[in-house]
Coordinates of C-alpha atoms in Angstrom, one line a residue:
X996 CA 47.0 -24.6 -4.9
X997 CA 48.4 -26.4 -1.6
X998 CA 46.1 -27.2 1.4
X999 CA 47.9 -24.6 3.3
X1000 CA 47.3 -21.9 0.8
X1001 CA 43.3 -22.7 1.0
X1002 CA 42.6 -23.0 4.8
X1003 CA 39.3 -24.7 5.4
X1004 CA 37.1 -27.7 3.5
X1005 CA 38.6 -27.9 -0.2
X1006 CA 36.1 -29.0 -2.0
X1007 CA 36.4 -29.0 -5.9
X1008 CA 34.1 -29.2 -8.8
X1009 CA 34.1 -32.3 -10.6
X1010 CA 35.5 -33.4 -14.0
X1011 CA 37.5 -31.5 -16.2
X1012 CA 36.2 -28.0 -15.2
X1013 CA 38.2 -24.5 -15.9
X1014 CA 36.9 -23.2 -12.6
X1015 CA 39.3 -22.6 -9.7
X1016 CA 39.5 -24.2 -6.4
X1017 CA 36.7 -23.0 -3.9
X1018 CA 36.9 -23.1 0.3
X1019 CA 33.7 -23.4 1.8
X1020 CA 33.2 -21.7 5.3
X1021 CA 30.1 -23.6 5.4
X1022 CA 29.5 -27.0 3.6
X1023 CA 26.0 -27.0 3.4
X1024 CA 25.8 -24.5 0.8
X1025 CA 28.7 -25.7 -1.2
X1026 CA 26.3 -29.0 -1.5
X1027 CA 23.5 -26.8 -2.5
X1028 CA 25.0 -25.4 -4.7
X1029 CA 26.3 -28.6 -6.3
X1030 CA 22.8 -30.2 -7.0
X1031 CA 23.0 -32.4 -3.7
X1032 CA 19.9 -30.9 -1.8
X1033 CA 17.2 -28.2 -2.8
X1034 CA 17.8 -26.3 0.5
X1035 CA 20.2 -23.5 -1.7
X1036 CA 17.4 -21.8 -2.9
X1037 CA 15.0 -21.4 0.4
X1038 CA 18.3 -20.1 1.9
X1039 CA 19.2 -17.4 -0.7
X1040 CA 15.5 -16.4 -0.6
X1041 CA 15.9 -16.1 2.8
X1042 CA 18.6 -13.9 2.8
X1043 CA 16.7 -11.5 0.6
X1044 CA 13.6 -11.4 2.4
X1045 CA 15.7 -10.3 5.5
X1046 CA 17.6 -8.0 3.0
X1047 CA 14.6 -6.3 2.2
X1048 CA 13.2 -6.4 5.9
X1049 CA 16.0 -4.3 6.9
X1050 CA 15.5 -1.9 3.4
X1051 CA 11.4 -1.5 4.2
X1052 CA 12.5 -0.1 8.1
X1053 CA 15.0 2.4 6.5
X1054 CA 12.2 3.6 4.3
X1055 CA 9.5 3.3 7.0
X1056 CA 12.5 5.1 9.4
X1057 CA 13.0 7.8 6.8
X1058 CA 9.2 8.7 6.6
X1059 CA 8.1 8.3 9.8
X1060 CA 10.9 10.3 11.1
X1061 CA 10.8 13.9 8.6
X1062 CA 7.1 14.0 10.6
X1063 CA 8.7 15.0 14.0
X1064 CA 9.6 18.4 13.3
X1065 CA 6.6 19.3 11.1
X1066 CA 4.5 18.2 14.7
X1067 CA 6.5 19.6 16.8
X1068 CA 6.3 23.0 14.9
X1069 CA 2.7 23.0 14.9
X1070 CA 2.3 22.1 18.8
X1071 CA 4.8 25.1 19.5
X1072 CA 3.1 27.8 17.0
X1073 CA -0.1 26.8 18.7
X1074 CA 0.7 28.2 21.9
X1075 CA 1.7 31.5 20.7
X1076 CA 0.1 34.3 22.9
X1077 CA -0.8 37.9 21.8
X1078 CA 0.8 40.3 23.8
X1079 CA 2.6 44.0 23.3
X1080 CA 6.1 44.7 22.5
X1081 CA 8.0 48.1 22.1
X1082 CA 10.2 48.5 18.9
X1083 CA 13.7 49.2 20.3
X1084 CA 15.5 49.7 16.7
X1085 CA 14.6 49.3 12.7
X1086 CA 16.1 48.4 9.3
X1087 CA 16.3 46.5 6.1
X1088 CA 18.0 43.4 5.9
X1089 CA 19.6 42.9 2.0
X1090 CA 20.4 38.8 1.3
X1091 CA 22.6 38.3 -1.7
X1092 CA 22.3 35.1 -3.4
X1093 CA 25.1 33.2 -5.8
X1094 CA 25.4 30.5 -7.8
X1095 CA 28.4 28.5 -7.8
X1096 CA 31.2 31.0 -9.9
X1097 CA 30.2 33.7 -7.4
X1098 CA 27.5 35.8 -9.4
X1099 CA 24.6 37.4 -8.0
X1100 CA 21.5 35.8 -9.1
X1101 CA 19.2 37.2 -6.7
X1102 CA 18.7 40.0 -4.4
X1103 CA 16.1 39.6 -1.3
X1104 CA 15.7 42.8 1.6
X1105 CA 14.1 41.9 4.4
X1106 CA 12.4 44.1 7.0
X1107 CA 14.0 43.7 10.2
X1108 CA 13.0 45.2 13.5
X1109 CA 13.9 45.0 17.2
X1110 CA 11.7 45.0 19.7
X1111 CA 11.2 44.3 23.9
X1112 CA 8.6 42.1 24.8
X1113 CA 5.9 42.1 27.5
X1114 CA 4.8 38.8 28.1
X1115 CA 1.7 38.8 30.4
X1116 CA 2.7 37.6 34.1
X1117 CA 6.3 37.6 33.0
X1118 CA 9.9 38.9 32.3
X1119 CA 10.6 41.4 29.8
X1120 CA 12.4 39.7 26.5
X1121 CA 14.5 41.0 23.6
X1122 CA 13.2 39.9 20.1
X1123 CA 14.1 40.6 16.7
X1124 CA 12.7 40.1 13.2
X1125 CA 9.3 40.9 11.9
X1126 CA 7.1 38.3 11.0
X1127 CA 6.7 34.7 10.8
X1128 CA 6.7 31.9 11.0
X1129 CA 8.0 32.0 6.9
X1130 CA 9.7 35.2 6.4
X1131 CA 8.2 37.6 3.8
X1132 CA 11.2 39.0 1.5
X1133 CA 11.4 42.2 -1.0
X1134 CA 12.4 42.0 -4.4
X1135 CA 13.7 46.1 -3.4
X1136 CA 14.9 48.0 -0.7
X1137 CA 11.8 50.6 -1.3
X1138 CA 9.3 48.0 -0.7
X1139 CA 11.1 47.0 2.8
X1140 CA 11.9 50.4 3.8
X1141 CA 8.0 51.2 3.3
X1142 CA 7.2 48.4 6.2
X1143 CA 9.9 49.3 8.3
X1144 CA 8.9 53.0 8.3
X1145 CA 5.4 51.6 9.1
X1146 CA 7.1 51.6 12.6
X1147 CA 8.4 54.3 15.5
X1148 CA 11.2 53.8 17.7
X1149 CA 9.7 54.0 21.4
X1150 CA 6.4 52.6 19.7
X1151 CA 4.3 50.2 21.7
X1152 CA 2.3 47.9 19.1
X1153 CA 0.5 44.3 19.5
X1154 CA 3.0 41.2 19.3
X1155 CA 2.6 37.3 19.1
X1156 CA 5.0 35.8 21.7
X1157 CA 6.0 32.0 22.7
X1158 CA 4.7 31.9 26.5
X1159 CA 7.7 29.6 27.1
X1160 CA 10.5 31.7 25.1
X1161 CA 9.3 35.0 24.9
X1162 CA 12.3 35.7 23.2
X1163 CA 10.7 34.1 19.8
X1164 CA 8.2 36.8 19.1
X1165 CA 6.9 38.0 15.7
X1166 CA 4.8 41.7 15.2
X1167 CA 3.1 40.0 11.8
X1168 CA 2.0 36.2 13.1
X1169 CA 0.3 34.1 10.3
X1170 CA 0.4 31.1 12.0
X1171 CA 1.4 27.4 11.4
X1172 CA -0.4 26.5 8.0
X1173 CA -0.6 23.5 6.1
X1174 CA 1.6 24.8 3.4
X1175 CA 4.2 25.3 6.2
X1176 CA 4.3 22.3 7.7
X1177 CA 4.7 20.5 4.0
X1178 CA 7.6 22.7 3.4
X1179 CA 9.0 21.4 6.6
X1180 CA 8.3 18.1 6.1
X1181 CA 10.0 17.8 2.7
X1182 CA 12.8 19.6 3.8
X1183 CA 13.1 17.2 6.6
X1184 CA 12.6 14.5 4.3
X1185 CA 15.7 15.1 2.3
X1186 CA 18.0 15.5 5.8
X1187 CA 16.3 12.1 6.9
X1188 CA 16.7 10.4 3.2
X1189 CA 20.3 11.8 2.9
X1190 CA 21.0 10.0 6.6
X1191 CA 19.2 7.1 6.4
X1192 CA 20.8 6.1 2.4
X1193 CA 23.9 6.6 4.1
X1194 CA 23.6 4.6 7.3
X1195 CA 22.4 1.7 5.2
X1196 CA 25.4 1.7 2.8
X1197 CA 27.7 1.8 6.0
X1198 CA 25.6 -1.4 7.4
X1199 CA 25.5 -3.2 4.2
X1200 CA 28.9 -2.7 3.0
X1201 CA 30.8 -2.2 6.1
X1202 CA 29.0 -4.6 8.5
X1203 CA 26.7 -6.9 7.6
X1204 CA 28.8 -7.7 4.3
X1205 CA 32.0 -8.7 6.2
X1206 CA 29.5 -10.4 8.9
X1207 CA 28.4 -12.8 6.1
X1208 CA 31.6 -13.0 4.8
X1209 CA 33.1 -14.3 7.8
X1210 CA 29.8 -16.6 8.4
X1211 CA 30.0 -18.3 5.2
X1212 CA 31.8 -17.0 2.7
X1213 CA 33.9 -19.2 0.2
X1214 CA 37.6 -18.2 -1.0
X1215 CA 38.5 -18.9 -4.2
X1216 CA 41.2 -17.2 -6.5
X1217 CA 40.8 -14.5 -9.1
X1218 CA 43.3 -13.0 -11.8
X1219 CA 44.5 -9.6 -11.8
X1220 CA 42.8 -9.0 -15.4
X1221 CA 43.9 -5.0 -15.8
X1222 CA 44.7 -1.5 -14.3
X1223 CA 43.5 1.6 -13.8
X1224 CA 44.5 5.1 -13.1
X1225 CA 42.0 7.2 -10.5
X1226 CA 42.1 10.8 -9.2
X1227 CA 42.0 11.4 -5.7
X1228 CA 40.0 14.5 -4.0
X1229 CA 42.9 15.8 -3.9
X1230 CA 43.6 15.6 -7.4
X1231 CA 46.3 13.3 -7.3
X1232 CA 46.4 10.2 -9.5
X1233 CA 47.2 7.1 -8.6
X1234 CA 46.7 3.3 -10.1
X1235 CA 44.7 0.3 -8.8
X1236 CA 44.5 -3.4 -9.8
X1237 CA 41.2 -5.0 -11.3
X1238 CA 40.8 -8.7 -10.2
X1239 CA 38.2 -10.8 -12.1
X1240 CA 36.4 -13.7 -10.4
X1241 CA 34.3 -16.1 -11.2
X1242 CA 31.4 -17.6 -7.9
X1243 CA 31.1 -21.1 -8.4
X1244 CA 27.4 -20.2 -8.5
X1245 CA 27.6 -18.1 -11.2
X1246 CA 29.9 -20.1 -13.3
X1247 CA 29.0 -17.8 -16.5
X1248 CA 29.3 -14.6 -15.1
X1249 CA 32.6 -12.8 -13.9
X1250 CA 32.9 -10.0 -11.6
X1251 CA 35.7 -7.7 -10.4
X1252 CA 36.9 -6.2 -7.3
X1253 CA 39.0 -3.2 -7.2
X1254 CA 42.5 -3.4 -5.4
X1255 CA 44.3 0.0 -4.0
X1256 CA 47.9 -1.5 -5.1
X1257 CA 49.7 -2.5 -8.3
X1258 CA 49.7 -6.0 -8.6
X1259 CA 51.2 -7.9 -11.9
X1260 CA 48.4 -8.5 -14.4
X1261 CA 48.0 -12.0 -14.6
X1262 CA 48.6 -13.0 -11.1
X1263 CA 46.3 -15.0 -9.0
X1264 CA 45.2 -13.5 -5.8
X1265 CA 42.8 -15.0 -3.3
X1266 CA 39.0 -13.6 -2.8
X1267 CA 36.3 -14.2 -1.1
X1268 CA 32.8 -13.9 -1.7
X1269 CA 29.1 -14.6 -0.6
X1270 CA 27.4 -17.6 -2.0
X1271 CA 24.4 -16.5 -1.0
X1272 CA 24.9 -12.8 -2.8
X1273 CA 28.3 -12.8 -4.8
X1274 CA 27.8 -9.0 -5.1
X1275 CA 29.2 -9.5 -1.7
X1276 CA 32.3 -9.9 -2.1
X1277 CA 36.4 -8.4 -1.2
X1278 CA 39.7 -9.3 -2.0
X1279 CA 41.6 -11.6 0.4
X1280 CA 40.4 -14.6 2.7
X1281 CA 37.5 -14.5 5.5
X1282 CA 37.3 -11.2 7.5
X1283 CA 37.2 -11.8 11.0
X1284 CA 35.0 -9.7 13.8
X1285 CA 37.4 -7.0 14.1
X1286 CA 37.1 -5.9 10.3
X1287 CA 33.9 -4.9 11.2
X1288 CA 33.6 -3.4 14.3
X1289 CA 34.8 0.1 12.6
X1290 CA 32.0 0.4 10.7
X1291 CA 29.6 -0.9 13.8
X1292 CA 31.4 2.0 15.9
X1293 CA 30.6 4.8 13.5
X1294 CA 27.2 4.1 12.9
X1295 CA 26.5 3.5 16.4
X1296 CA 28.0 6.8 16.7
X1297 CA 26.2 8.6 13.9
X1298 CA 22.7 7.2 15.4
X1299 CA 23.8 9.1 18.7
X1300 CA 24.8 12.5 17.4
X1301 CA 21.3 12.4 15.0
X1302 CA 19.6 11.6 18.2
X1303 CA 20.9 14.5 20.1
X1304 CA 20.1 16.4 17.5
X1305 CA 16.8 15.5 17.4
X1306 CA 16.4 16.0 20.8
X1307 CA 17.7 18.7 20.5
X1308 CA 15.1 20.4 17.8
X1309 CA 12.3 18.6 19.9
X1310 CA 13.1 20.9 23.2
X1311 CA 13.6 24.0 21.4
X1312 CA 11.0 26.4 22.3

């Protein structure tokens, strides 16, 4: 390969070696690698450490943060009031559950009443439902219907209201147990899990891979070894390009990168990789500051609608 193909340092391996040309972005590990110093392997260790650093706050992120709502629930139901409201209307609620093809698998009636509230020192407030905070359901109509009818229209009976929403009131108040905040808690685990999985794949793939990439990655060349036909969502099929590679520090192990275009088996195409971590790696030479800055932007923006959102569930009465 000319010096103009290879930008950069050109450094080769010595002797008679199979291996292709590498480009160093920064020397230092290139002579590392190469048996000249032992600073290689303090350096690679270090990159894991702060690899793992950055895995341990996702985790500690994901835990700490499925406790807000179970904490906020129980500070809210803790200020519920008992006060009187009138029932306004009544009837039985029928959910249907499916699976998947669109059969029923379950059926689940709910007793559902509506009632004005009469909060003490306040304004009168509309309320539905019947009790709460986890909703009791019916495996029949029957059963329901016997609770509704337990009830008058025009009938003034005992409520639990929230003094700062009297709108969230319930006639049957069990209160904020244990059980229900663990129920909340794992359900808020999963949200936070499924959020905080993704926002590290778009940081490590999208961001800080290119970042190191650009910092110090080395181009070398790989071979276009096969291809493959996909599907897309849509269905669709289309073929990409495998390209096989070998990391000068991994000189008996070959990895592959897929490529979204046809490219003749056989030919050489330049790649770049991370000394430090070849699983980092993509096809062409260095990326530059603007191939990441997409994937900055929409994780930036992704933390500020989940914080919204949060806020959100944290002010709601």
């Amino acid at each position: 390969m000319s010096q103009q193909y290879w930008p950069g340092p050109q450094p080769y391996p010595s002797g008679n070696s199979p291996l292709p040309p590498y480009a160093y972005r920064d020397l230092s590990l290139y002579y590392s690698a190469n048996g000249s110093d032992y600073t290689y392997g303090g350096k690679q260790r270090q990159f894991r450490r702060q690899r793992f650093f950055i895995q341990i706050c996702f985790f500690l992120f994901t835990i700490g943060g499925a406790l807000i709502l179970p904490f906020h629930s129980s500070a809210v139901y803790s200020t519920y009031q008992q006060g009187t409201c009138t029932i306004t209307d009544k009837q039985v609620d029928k959910h249907v559950s499916k699976d998947k093809h669109g059969h029923i698998t379950d059926i689940t009636y709910y007793p559902q009443l509506s009632y004005t509230v009469h909060p003490a020192g306040g304004e009168q407030a509309s309320a539905s439902g019947f009790d709460g905070p986890q909703q009791t359901g019916y495996s029949s109509s029957s059963e329901a219907r016997e609770v509704v009818d337990r009830y008058q229209i025009g009938e003034t009976t005992t409520c639990w209201y929230n003094p700062t929403g009297p709108e969230k009131a319930f006639l049957v108040f069990y209160g904020y147990s244990m059980s229900d905040a663990i129920s909340t808690y794992i359900l808020c685990l999963a949200c936070f899990s499924a959020f905080a999985i993704t926002v590290y794949l778009l940081l490590d793939w999208t961001v800080w891979r290119l970042y190191a990439l650009g910092k110090r990655g080395v181009v070398t060349q790989g071979t276009v070894v096969r291809h493959e036909e996909r599907r897309s969502k849509g269905g669709s099929r289309y073929t990409v390009s495998i390209v096989s590679f070998c990391a000068f520090e991994e000189p008996n192990r070959a990895r592959e990168i897929k490529v979204d275009q046809v490219i003749q088996p056989g030919t050489q195409v330049p790649v770049c990789y991370d000394p430090l971590y070849p699983r980092y790696r993509r096809y062409g030479q260095w990326p530059d500051g603007a191939n990441y800055l997409t994937g900055l932007f929409v994780i930036v923006l992704l933390l500020v609608i989940a914080s919204f959102v949060m806020l959100g569930l944290w002010l709601t009465p």
